[in-house]
């Protein structure tokens, strides 16, 4: 249900949603194979952290945002200082994070 709400927010922002991924395997497949401008990663997917997915995105040069109810302090040192969204978040907070993540992407256009 939360994934659907985030999907609606991203669509309202004017971006296309690829996913969501309900497992690490599905997330890794998307991270490795899809043409992505940016990604939003919940830190925990089905009991497993998504840091391996973030590593793939970083290797590909794809910006990502961690969403976490735990705060940024739980992130491994290699991700400290990166983009994070504290859960729960509102549309304006998500939109600001997406604007920052997409600022250097050539195809960004915000609907609202």
Backbone atoms as SQL, in Angstrom:
CREATE TABLE atoms (id INTEGER PRIMARY KEY, chain TEXT, resi INTEGER, resn TEXT, atom TEXT, x REAL, y REAL, z REAL);
INSERT INTO atoms VALUES
  (1, 'A', 1, 'UNK', 'N', 0.826, -1.188, 0.000),
  (2, 'A', 1, 'UNK', 'CA', 0.000, 0.000, 0.000),
  (3, 'A', 1, 'UNK', 'C', 0.878, 1.262, 0.000),
  (4, 'A', 2, 'UNK', 'N', 1.951, 1.234, 0.792),
  (5, 'A', 2, 'UNK', 'CA', 2.863, 2.380, 0.823),
  (6, 'A', 2, 'UNK', 'C', 3.538, 2.540, -0.532),
  (7, 'A', 3, 'UNK', 'N', 3.906, 1.427, -1.158),
  (8, 'A', 3, 'UNK', 'CA', 4.538, 1.494, -2.479),
  (9, 'A', 3, 'UNK', 'C', 3.596, 2.151, -3.488),
  (10, 'A', 4, 'UNK', 'N', 2.307, 1.874, -3.392),
  (11, 'A', 4, 'UNK', 'CA', 1.346, 2.487, -4.306),
  (12, 'A', 4, 'UNK', 'C', 1.242, 3.987, -4.066),
  (13, 'A', 5, 'UNK', 'N', 1.290, 4.407, -2.813),
  (14, 'A', 5, 'UNK', 'CA', 1.249, 5.823, -2.484),
  (15, 'A', 5, 'UNK', 'C', 2.484, 6.544, -3.034),
  (16, 'A', 6, 'UNK', 'N', 3.657, 5.946, -2.845),
  (17, 'A', 6, 'UNK', 'CA', 4.896, 6.533, -3.367),
  (18, 'A', 6, 'UNK', 'C', 4.839, 6.566, -4.891),
  (19, 'A', 7, 'UNK', 'N', 4.330, 5.511, -5.498),
  (20, 'A', 7, 'UNK', 'CA', 4.200, 5.474, -6.954),
  (21, 'A', 7, 'UNK', 'C', 3.321, 6.631, -7.437),
  (22, 'A', 8, 'UNK', 'N', 2.214, 6.871, -6.761),
  (23, 'A', 8, 'UNK', 'CA', 1.335, 7.994, -7.117),
  (24, 'A', 8, 'UNK', 'C', 2.064, 9.328, -6.981),
  (25, 'A', 9, 'UNK', 'N', 2.842, 9.485, -5.905),
  (26, 'A', 9, 'UNK', 'CA', 3.589, 10.730, -5.700),
  (27, 'A', 9, 'UNK', 'C', 4.609, 10.946, -6.815),
  (28, 'A', 10, 'UNK', 'N', 5.315, 9.902, -7.191),
  (29, 'A', 10, 'UNK', 'CA', 6.332, 10.008, -8.240),
  (30, 'A', 10, 'UNK', 'C', 5.662, 10.341, -9.577),
  (31, 'A', 11, 'UNK', 'N', 4.525, 9.726, -9.841),
  (32, 'A', 11, 'UNK', 'CA', 3.782, 10.019, -11.067),
  (33, 'A', 11, 'UNK', 'C', 3.293, 11.463, -11.057),
  (34, 'A', 12, 'UNK', 'N', 2.773, 11.919, -9.922),
  (35, 'A', 12, 'UNK', 'CA', 2.334, 13.314, -9.798),
  (36, 'A', 12, 'UNK', 'C', 3.496, 14.274, -10.016),
  (37, 'A', 13, 'UNK', 'N', 4.681, 13.876, -9.655),
  (38, 'A', 13, 'UNK', 'CA', 5.889, 14.676, -9.849),
  (39, 'A', 13, 'UNK', 'C', 6.208, 14.824, -11.340),
  (40, 'A', 14, 'UNK', 'N', 5.708, 13.881, -12.141),
  (41, 'A', 14, 'UNK', 'CA', 5.941, 13.919, -13.582),
  (42, 'A', 14, 'UNK', 'C', 6.929, 12.893, -14.067),
  (43, 'A', 15, 'UNK', 'N', 7.282, 11.957, -13.211),
  (44, 'A', 15, 'UNK', 'CA', 8.241, 10.914, -13.576),
  (45, 'A', 15, 'UNK', 'C', 7.535, 9.594, -13.811),
  (46, 'A', 16, 'UNK', 'N', 8.145, 8.755, -14.610),
  (47, 'A', 16, 'UNK', 'CA', 7.627, 7.416, -14.876),
  (48, 'A', 16, 'UNK', 'C', 8.179, 6.464, -13.829),
  (49, 'A', 17, 'UNK', 'N', 7.334, 5.568, -13.360),
  (50, 'A', 17, 'UNK', 'CA', 7.736, 4.587, -12.357),
  (51, 'A', 17, 'UNK', 'C', 8.099, 3.281, -13.046),
  (52, 'A', 18, 'UNK', 'N', 9.261, 2.757, -12.696),
  (53, 'A', 18, 'UNK', 'CA', 9.675, 1.419, -13.133),
  (54, 'A', 18, 'UNK', 'C', 9.792, 0.613, -11.856),
  (55, 'A', 19, 'UNK', 'N', 8.990, -0.400, -11.715),
  (56, 'A', 19, 'UNK', 'CA', 8.895, -1.139, -10.465),
  (57, 'A', 19, 'UNK', 'C', 7.490, -0.961, -9.931),
  (58, 'A', 20, 'UNK', 'N', 7.287, -1.066, -8.669),
  (59, 'A', 20, 'UNK', 'CA', 8.270, -1.287, -7.604),
  (60, 'A', 20, 'UNK', 'C', 8.756, -2.724, -7.565),
  (61, 'A', 21, 'UNK', 'N', 9.824, -2.928, -6.850),
  (62, 'A', 21, 'UNK', 'CA', 10.405, -4.262, -6.676),
  (63, 'A', 21, 'UNK', 'C', 10.095, -4.733, -5.261),
  (64, 'A', 22, 'UNK', 'N', 9.490, -5.894, -5.155),
  (65, 'A', 22, 'UNK', 'CA', 9.095, -6.431, -3.851),
  (66, 'A', 22, 'UNK', 'C', 10.130, -7.386, -3.269),
  (67, 'A', 23, 'UNK', 'N', 11.259, -7.556, -3.961),
  (68, 'A', 23, 'UNK', 'CA', 12.319, -8.430, -3.459),
  (69, 'A', 23, 'UNK', 'C', 13.668, -7.850, -3.868),
  (70, 'A', 24, 'UNK', 'N', 14.705, -8.274, -3.173),
  (71, 'A', 24, 'UNK', 'CA', 16.053, -7.824, -3.523),
  (72, 'A', 24, 'UNK', 'C', 16.416, -8.295, -4.922),
  (73, 'A', 25, 'UNK', 'N', 16.060, -9.517, -5.278),
  (74, 'A', 25, 'UNK', 'CA', 16.363, -10.031, -6.613),
  (75, 'A', 25, 'UNK', 'C', 15.717, -9.156, -7.681),
  (76, 'A', 26, 'UNK', 'N', 14.450, -8.819, -7.503),
  (77, 'A', 26, 'UNK', 'CA', 13.761, -7.971, -8.477),
  (78, 'A', 26, 'UNK', 'C', 14.402, -6.587, -8.532),
  (79, 'A', 27, 'UNK', 'N', 14.768, -6.043, -7.386),
  (80, 'A', 27, 'UNK', 'CA', 15.421, -4.731, -7.339),
  (81, 'A', 27, 'UNK', 'C', 16.776, -4.775, -8.038),
  (82, 'A', 28, 'UNK', 'N', 17.532, -5.837, -7.806),
  (83, 'A', 28, 'UNK', 'CA', 18.833, -5.983, -8.473),
  (84, 'A', 28, 'UNK', 'C', 18.673, -6.097, -9.977),
  (85, 'A', 29, 'UNK', 'N', 17.667, -6.844, -10.421),
  (86, 'A', 29, 'UNK', 'CA', 17.411, -6.968, -11.858),
  (87, 'A', 29, 'UNK', 'C', 17.132, -5.592, -12.470),
  (88, 'A', 30, 'UNK', 'N', 16.283, -4.798, -11.812),
  (89, 'A', 30, 'UNK', 'CA', 15.983, -3.456, -12.306),
  (90, 'A', 30, 'UNK', 'C', 17.229, -2.580, -12.293),
  (91, 'A', 31, 'UNK', 'N', 17.972, -2.630, -11.191),
  (92, 'A', 31, 'UNK', 'CA', 19.171, -1.795, -11.045),
  (93, 'A', 31, 'UNK', 'C', 20.226, -2.134, -12.094),
  (94, 'A', 32, 'UNK', 'N', 20.320, -3.387, -12.465),
  (95, 'A', 32, 'UNK', 'CA', 21.338, -3.816, -13.428),
  (96, 'A', 32, 'UNK', 'C', 20.930, -3.599, -14.882),
  (97, 'A', 33, 'UNK', 'N', 19.616, -3.717, -15.164),
  (98, 'A', 33, 'UNK', 'CA', 19.191, -3.818, -16.559),
  (99, 'A', 33, 'UNK', 'C', 18.384, -2.645, -17.087),
  (100, 'A', 34, 'UNK', 'N', 17.707, -1.911, -16.244),
  (101, 'A', 34, 'UNK', 'CA', 16.817, -0.854, -16.716),
  (102, 'A', 34, 'UNK', 'C', 17.556, 0.461, -16.927),
  (103, 'A', 35, 'UNK', 'N', 17.028, 1.262, -17.842),
  (104, 'A', 35, 'UNK', 'CA', 17.520, 2.623, -18.050),
  (105, 'A', 35, 'UNK', 'C', 16.806, 3.498, -17.020),
  (106, 'A', 36, 'UNK', 'N', 17.504, 3.822, -15.951),
  (107, 'A', 36, 'UNK', 'CA', 16.918, 4.566, -14.840),
  (108, 'A', 36, 'UNK', 'C', 17.562, 5.944, -14.728),
  (109, 'A', 37, 'UNK', 'N', 16.739, 6.946, -14.418),
  (110, 'A', 37, 'UNK', 'CA', 17.272, 8.281, -14.136),
  (111, 'A', 37, 'UNK', 'C', 17.602, 8.424, -12.665),
  (112, 'A', 38, 'UNK', 'N', 16.858, 7.731, -11.807),
  (113, 'A', 38, 'UNK', 'CA', 17.055, 7.767, -10.354),
  (114, 'A', 38, 'UNK', 'C', 16.258, 6.624, -9.746),
  (115, 'A', 39, 'UNK', 'N', 16.511, 6.351, -8.472),
  (116, 'A', 39, 'UNK', 'CA', 15.783, 5.286, -7.778),
  (117, 'A', 39, 'UNK', 'C', 15.503, 5.709, -6.342),
  (118, 'A', 40, 'UNK', 'N', 14.407, 5.205, -5.821),
  (119, 'A', 40, 'UNK', 'CA', 14.079, 5.347, -4.404),
  (120, 'A', 40, 'UNK', 'C', 14.155, 3.950, -3.812),
  (121, 'A', 41, 'UNK', 'N', 14.994, 3.791, -2.794),
  (122, 'A', 41, 'UNK', 'CA', 15.192, 2.488, -2.162),
  (123, 'A', 41, 'UNK', 'C', 14.742, 2.538, -0.718),
  (124, 'A', 42, 'UNK', 'N', 13.796, 1.688, -0.356),
  (125, 'A', 42, 'UNK', 'CA', 13.525, 1.495, 1.056),
  (126, 'A', 42, 'UNK', 'C', 14.737, 0.748, 1.596),
  (127, 'A', 43, 'UNK', 'N', 15.217, 1.129, 2.737),
  (128, 'A', 43, 'UNK', 'CA', 16.407, 0.480, 3.284),
  (129, 'A', 43, 'UNK', 'C', 16.166, -1.009, 3.520),
  (130, 'A', 44, 'UNK', 'N', 14.946, -1.371, 3.854),
  (131, 'A', 44, 'UNK', 'CA', 14.628, -2.749, 4.184),
  (132, 'A', 44, 'UNK', 'C', 13.522, -3.251, 3.264),
  (133, 'A', 45, 'UNK', 'N', 13.808, -4.301, 2.502),
  (134, 'A', 45, 'UNK', 'CA', 12.815, -4.934, 1.645),
  (135, 'A', 45, 'UNK', 'C', 12.687, -6.389, 2.069),
  (136, 'A', 46, 'UNK', 'N', 11.541, -6.711, 2.602),
  (137, 'A', 46, 'UNK', 'CA', 11.245, -8.089, 3.027),
  (138, 'A', 46, 'UNK', 'C', 12.313, -8.633, 3.982),
  (139, 'A', 47, 'UNK', 'N', 12.776, -7.775, 4.902),
  (140, 'A', 47, 'UNK', 'CA', 13.732, -8.202, 5.914),
  (141, 'A', 47, 'UNK', 'C', 15.186, -8.150, 5.504),
  (142, 'A', 48, 'UNK', 'N', 15.471, -7.679, 4.290),
  (143, 'A', 48, 'UNK', 'CA', 16.844, -7.614, 3.794),
  (144, 'A', 48, 'UNK', 'C', 17.171, -6.178, 3.422),
  (145, 'A', 49, 'UNK', 'N', 18.375, -5.712, 3.784),
  (146, 'A', 49, 'UNK', 'CA', 18.733, -4.347, 3.430),
  (147, 'A', 49, 'UNK', 'C', 19.037, -4.251, 1.939),
  (148, 'A', 50, 'UNK', 'N', 18.889, -3.049, 1.399),
  (149, 'A', 50, 'UNK', 'CA', 19.025, -2.827, -0.044),
  (150, 'A', 50, 'UNK', 'C', 20.377, -2.230, -0.435),
  (151, 'A', 51, 'UNK', 'N', 21.359, -2.324, 0.436),
  (152, 'A', 51, 'UNK', 'CA', 22.653, -1.714, 0.152),
  (153, 'A', 51, 'UNK', 'C', 23.318, -2.295, -1.087),
  (154, 'A', 52, 'UNK', 'N', 23.119, -3.572, -1.338),
  (155, 'A', 52, 'UNK', 'CA', 23.701, -4.196, -2.538),
  (156, 'A', 52, 'UNK', 'C', 23.091, -3.583, -3.797),
  (157, 'A', 53, 'UNK', 'N', 21.810, -3.227, -3.741),
  (158, 'A', 53, 'UNK', 'CA', 21.151, -2.567, -4.870),
  (159, 'A', 53, 'UNK', 'C', 21.742, -1.172, -5.054),
  (160, 'A', 54, 'UNK', 'N', 21.929, -0.457, -3.946),
  (161, 'A', 54, 'UNK', 'CA', 22.533, 0.882, -4.003),
  (162, 'A', 54, 'UNK', 'C', 23.941, 0.815, -4.584),
  (163, 'A', 55, 'UNK', 'N', 24.677, -0.227, -4.257),
  (164, 'A', 55, 'UNK', 'CA', 26.030, -0.383, -4.814),
  (165, 'A', 55, 'UNK', 'C', 25.977, -0.499, -6.334),
  (166, 'A', 56, 'UNK', 'N', 25.030, -1.279, -6.857),
  (167, 'A', 56, 'UNK', 'CA', 24.887, -1.435, -8.311),
  (168, 'A', 56, 'UNK', 'C', 24.513, -0.098, -8.946),
  (169, 'A', 57, 'UNK', 'N', 23.555, 0.604, -8.333),
  (170, 'A', 57, 'UNK', 'CA', 23.149, 1.901, -8.871),
  (171, 'A', 57, 'UNK', 'C', 24.322, 2.876, -8.882),
  (172, 'A', 58, 'UNK', 'N', 25.077, 2.893, -7.815),
  (173, 'A', 58, 'UNK', 'CA', 26.242, 3.787, -7.733),
  (174, 'A', 58, 'UNK', 'C', 27.248, 3.451, -8.832),
  (175, 'A', 59, 'UNK', 'N', 27.509, 2.152, -9.042),
  (176, 'A', 59, 'UNK', 'CA', 28.446, 1.731, -10.094),
  (177, 'A', 59, 'UNK', 'C', 27.988, 2.202, -11.468),
  (178, 'A', 60, 'UNK', 'N', 26.670, 2.236, -11.676),
  (179, 'A', 60, 'UNK', 'CA', 26.114, 2.673, -12.963),
  (180, 'A', 60, 'UNK', 'C', 25.957, 4.188, -13.052),
  (181, 'A', 61, 'UNK', 'N', 26.224, 4.893, -11.961),
  (182, 'A', 61, 'UNK', 'CA', 26.089, 6.344, -11.963),
  (183, 'A', 61, 'UNK', 'C', 24.653, 6.824, -11.869),
  (184, 'A', 62, 'UNK', 'N', 23.785, 5.989, -11.328),
  (185, 'A', 62, 'UNK', 'CA', 22.368, 6.325, -11.180),
  (186, 'A', 62, 'UNK', 'C', 22.137, 6.856, -9.766),
  (187, 'A', 63, 'UNK', 'N', 21.639, 8.087, -9.634),
  (188, 'A', 63, 'UNK', 'CA', 21.381, 8.619, -8.299),
  (189, 'A', 63, 'UNK', 'C', 20.255, 7.851, -7.611),
  (190, 'A', 64, 'UNK', 'N', 20.346, 7.754, -6.302),
  (191, 'A', 64, 'UNK', 'CA', 19.305, 7.059, -5.547),
  (192, 'A', 64, 'UNK', 'C', 19.041, 7.789, -4.242),
  (193, 'A', 65, 'UNK', 'N', 17.864, 7.502, -3.710),
  (194, 'A', 65, 'UNK', 'CA', 17.415, 8.087, -2.452),
  (195, 'A', 65, 'UNK', 'C', 17.016, 6.926, -1.549),
  (196, 'A', 66, 'UNK', 'N', 17.547, 6.893, -0.333),
  (197, 'A', 66, 'UNK', 'CA', 17.105, 5.900, 0.641),
  (198, 'A', 66, 'UNK', 'C', 15.885, 6.441, 1.374),
  (199, 'A', 67, 'UNK', 'N', 14.873, 5.609, 1.543),
  (200, 'A', 67, 'UNK', 'CA', 13.722, 5.924, 2.385),
  (201, 'A', 67, 'UNK', 'C', 13.847, 5.064, 3.636),
  (202, 'A', 68, 'UNK', 'N', 13.746, 5.703, 4.797),
  (203, 'A', 68, 'UNK', 'CA', 13.967, 4.954, 6.031),
  (204, 'A', 68, 'UNK', 'C', 13.190, 5.533, 7.199),
  (205, 'A', 69, 'UNK', 'N', 12.603, 4.659, 7.960),
  (206, 'A', 69, 'UNK', 'CA', 11.994, 5.048, 9.220),
  (207, 'A', 69, 'UNK', 'C', 13.009, 5.023, 10.345),
  (208, 'A', 70, 'UNK', 'N', 14.222, 4.579, 10.060),
  (209, 'A', 70, 'UNK', 'CA', 15.265, 4.439, 11.071),
  (210, 'A', 70, 'UNK', 'C', 16.195, 5.647, 11.127),
  (211, 'A', 71, 'UNK', 'N', 16.140, 6.488, 10.100),
  (212, 'A', 71, 'UNK', 'CA', 17.039, 7.634, 10.039),
  (213, 'A', 71, 'UNK', 'C', 18.313, 7.299, 9.292),
  (214, 'A', 72, 'UNK', 'N', 19.026, 8.326, 8.895),
  (215, 'A', 72, 'UNK', 'CA', 20.248, 8.155, 8.102),
  (216, 'A', 72, 'UNK', 'C', 21.384, 7.544, 8.904),
  (217, 'A', 73, 'UNK', 'N', 21.296, 7.581, 10.225),
  (218, 'A', 73, 'UNK', 'CA', 22.394, 7.078, 11.056),
  (219, 'A', 73, 'UNK', 'C', 22.603, 5.572, 10.919),
  (220, 'A', 74, 'UNK', 'N', 21.613, 4.835, 10.412),
  (221, 'A', 74, 'UNK', 'CA', 21.763, 3.389, 10.262),
  (222, 'A', 74, 'UNK', 'C', 22.495, 3.013, 8.969),
  (223, 'A', 75, 'UNK', 'N', 22.716, 3.981, 8.103),
  (224, 'A', 75, 'UNK', 'CA', 23.370, 3.686, 6.832),
  (225, 'A', 75, 'UNK', 'C', 24.840, 3.346, 7.040),
  (226, 'A', 76, 'UNK', 'N', 25.363, 2.399, 6.257),
  (227, 'A', 76, 'UNK', 'CA', 26.799, 2.117, 6.314),
  (228, 'A', 76, 'UNK', 'C', 27.583, 3.375, 5.938),
  (229, 'A', 77, 'UNK', 'N', 28.810, 3.448, 6.350),
  (230, 'A', 77, 'UNK', 'CA', 29.619, 4.652, 6.138),
  (231, 'A', 77, 'UNK', 'C', 29.698, 5.039, 4.668),
  (232, 'A', 78, 'UNK', 'N', 29.702, 4.067, 3.753),
  (233, 'A', 78, 'UNK', 'CA', 29.822, 4.397, 2.335),
  (234, 'A', 78, 'UNK', 'C', 28.619, 5.170, 1.802),
  (235, 'A', 79, 'UNK', 'N', 27.509, 5.152, 2.552),
  (236, 'A', 79, 'UNK', 'CA', 26.314, 5.874, 2.130),
  (237, 'A', 79, 'UNK', 'C', 25.994, 7.077, 3.006),
  (238, 'A', 80, 'UNK', 'N', 26.799, 7.321, 4.023),
  (239, 'A', 80, 'UNK', 'CA', 26.567, 8.488, 4.876),
  (240, 'A', 80, 'UNK', 'C', 26.686, 9.747, 4.040),
  (241, 'A', 81, 'UNK', 'N', 25.802, 10.682, 4.284),
  (242, 'A', 81, 'UNK', 'CA', 25.813, 11.931, 3.534),
  (243, 'A', 81, 'UNK', 'C', 25.042, 11.869, 2.236),
  (244, 'A', 82, 'UNK', 'N', 24.492, 10.691, 1.912),
  (245, 'A', 82, 'UNK', 'CA', 23.690, 10.564, 0.698),
  (246, 'A', 82, 'UNK', 'C', 22.272, 11.067, 0.918),
  (247, 'A', 83, 'UNK', 'N', 21.486, 10.988, -0.116),
  (248, 'A', 83, 'UNK', 'CA', 20.095, 11.427, -0.030),
  (249, 'A', 83, 'UNK', 'C', 19.272, 10.421, 0.765),
  (250, 'A', 84, 'UNK', 'N', 18.502, 10.936, 1.723),
  (251, 'A', 84, 'UNK', 'CA', 17.595, 10.087, 2.482),
  (252, 'A', 84, 'UNK', 'C', 16.254, 10.791, 2.659),
  (253, 'A', 85, 'UNK', 'N', 15.217, 9.998, 2.726),
  (254, 'A', 85, 'UNK', 'CA', 13.871, 10.466, 3.027),
  (255, 'A', 85, 'UNK', 'C', 13.453, 9.833, 4.342),
  (256, 'A', 86, 'UNK', 'N', 13.131, 10.642, 5.342),
  (257, 'A', 86, 'UNK', 'CA', 12.637, 10.057, 6.586),
  (258, 'A', 86, 'UNK', 'C', 11.181, 9.633, 6.398),
  (259, 'A', 87, 'UNK', 'N', 10.863, 8.408, 6.774),
  (260, 'A', 87, 'UNK', 'CA', 9.481, 7.931, 6.669),
  (261, 'A', 87, 'UNK', 'C', 8.751, 8.227, 7.977),
  (262, 'A', 88, 'UNK', 'N', 7.504, 8.609, 7.898),
  (263, 'A', 88, 'UNK', 'CA', 6.748, 8.903, 6.677),
  (264, 'A', 88, 'UNK', 'C', 7.163, 10.250, 6.094),
  (265, 'A', 89, 'UNK', 'N', 6.931, 10.425, 4.795),
  (266, 'A', 89, 'UNK', 'CA', 7.277, 11.688, 4.145),
  (267, 'A', 89, 'UNK', 'C', 6.079, 12.179, 3.343),
  (268, 'A', 90, 'UNK', 'N', 6.068, 13.469, 3.107),
  (269, 'A', 90, 'UNK', 'CA', 4.999, 14.102, 2.347),
  (270, 'A', 90, 'UNK', 'C', 5.446, 14.307, 0.904),
  (271, 'A', 91, 'UNK', 'N', 4.494, 14.685, 0.069),
  (272, 'A', 91, 'UNK', 'CA', 4.831, 14.955, -1.331),
  (273, 'A', 91, 'UNK', 'C', 5.890, 16.045, -1.465),
  (274, 'A', 92, 'UNK', 'N', 5.771, 17.181, -0.765),
  (275, 'A', 92, 'UNK', 'CA', 6.806, 18.214, -0.928),
  (276, 'A', 92, 'UNK', 'C', 8.216, 17.723, -0.564),
  (277, 'A', 93, 'UNK', 'N', 8.329, 16.886, 0.444),
  (278, 'A', 93, 'UNK', 'CA', 9.639, 16.357, 0.851),
  (279, 'A', 93, 'UNK', 'C', 10.174, 15.409, -0.225),
  (280, 'A', 94, 'UNK', 'N', 9.301, 14.543, -0.736),
  (281, 'A', 94, 'UNK', 'CA', 9.705, 13.634, -1.812),
  (282, 'A', 94, 'UNK', 'C', 10.085, 14.421, -3.055),
  (283, 'A', 95, 'UNK', 'N', 9.283, 15.416, -3.418),
  (284, 'A', 95, 'UNK', 'CA', 9.556, 16.215, -4.611),
  (285, 'A', 95, 'UNK', 'C', 10.913, 16.915, -4.504),
  (286, 'A', 96, 'UNK', 'N', 11.231, 17.442, -3.337),
  (287, 'A', 96, 'UNK', 'CA', 12.528, 18.101, -3.148),
  (288, 'A', 96, 'UNK', 'C', 13.674, 17.108, -3.322),
  (289, 'A', 97, 'UNK', 'N', 13.526, 15.912, -2.774),
  (290, 'A', 97, 'UNK', 'CA', 14.564, 14.885, -2.909),
  (291, 'A', 97, 'UNK', 'C', 14.713, 14.455, -4.365),
  (292, 'A', 98, 'UNK', 'N', 13.598, 14.299, -5.062),
  (293, 'A', 98, 'UNK', 'CA', 13.660, 13.924, -6.474),
  (294, 'A', 98, 'UNK', 'C', 14.291, 15.037, -7.317),
  (295, 'A', 99, 'UNK', 'N', 13.928, 16.299, -7.035),
  (296, 'A', 99, 'UNK', 'CA', 14.541, 17.418, -7.756),
  (297, 'A', 99, 'UNK', 'C', 16.060, 17.377, -7.620),
  (298, 'A', 100, 'UNK', 'N', 16.525, 17.143, -6.389),
  (299, 'A', 100, 'UNK', 'CA', 17.967, 17.085, -6.140),
  (300, 'A', 100, 'UNK', 'C', 18.607, 15.907, -6.879),
  (301, 'A', 101, 'UNK', 'N', 17.965, 14.745, -6.804),
  (302, 'A', 101, 'UNK', 'CA', 18.522, 13.546, -7.450),
  (303, 'A', 101, 'UNK', 'C', 18.546, 13.681, -8.968),
  (304, 'A', 102, 'UNK', 'N', 17.563, 14.366, -9.521),
  (305, 'A', 102, 'UNK', 'CA', 17.424, 14.453, -10.970),
  (306, 'A', 102, 'UNK', 'C', 18.033, 15.712, -11.585),
  (307, 'A', 103, 'UNK', 'N', 18.608, 16.581, -10.763),
  (308, 'A', 103, 'UNK', 'CA', 19.057, 17.882, -11.268),
  (309, 'A', 103, 'UNK', 'C', 20.062, 17.784, -12.409),
  (310, 'A', 104, 'UNK', 'N', 20.831, 16.731, -12.487),
  (311, 'A', 104, 'UNK', 'CA', 21.807, 16.588, -13.569),
  (312, 'A', 104, 'UNK', 'C', 21.388, 15.591, -14.630),
  (313, 'A', 105, 'UNK', 'N', 20.132, 15.154, -14.574),
  (314, 'A', 105, 'UNK', 'CA', 19.634, 14.190, -15.549),
  (315, 'A', 105, 'UNK', 'C', 19.014, 14.938, -16.724),
  (316, 'A', 106, 'UNK', 'N', 19.263, 14.516, -17.953),
  (317, 'A', 106, 'UNK', 'CA', 18.834, 15.270, -19.131),
  (318, 'A', 106, 'UNK', 'C', 17.327, 15.257, -19.384),
  (319, 'A', 107, 'UNK', 'N', 16.602, 14.285, -18.870),
  (320, 'A', 107, 'UNK', 'CA', 15.180, 14.153, -19.252),
  (321, 'A', 107, 'UNK', 'C', 14.225, 14.619, -18.166),
  (322, 'A', 108, 'UNK', 'N', 14.706, 15.306, -17.146),
  (323, 'A', 108, 'UNK', 'CA', 13.831, 15.687, -16.047),
  (324, 'A', 108, 'UNK', 'C', 12.899, 16.835, -16.430),
  (325, 'A', 109, 'UNK', 'N', 11.606, 16.618, -16.160),
  (326, 'A', 109, 'UNK', 'CA', 10.630, 17.703, -16.231),
  (327, 'A', 109, 'UNK', 'C', 9.564, 17.411, -15.201),
  (328, 'A', 110, 'UNK', 'N', 9.315, 18.357, -14.343),
  (329, 'A', 110, 'UNK', 'CA', 8.351, 18.183, -13.264),
  (330, 'A', 110, 'UNK', 'C', 6.980, 18.665, -13.713),
  (331, 'A', 111, 'UNK', 'N', 5.951, 17.859, -13.443),
  (332, 'A', 111, 'UNK', 'CA', 4.585, 18.208, -13.851),
  (333, 'A', 111, 'UNK', 'C', 4.025, 19.346, -13.022),
  (334, 'A', 112, 'UNK', 'N', 4.283, 19.352, -11.743),
  (335, 'A', 112, 'UNK', 'CA', 3.674, 20.371, -10.880),
  (336, 'A', 112, 'UNK', 'C', 4.715, 21.219, -10.203);
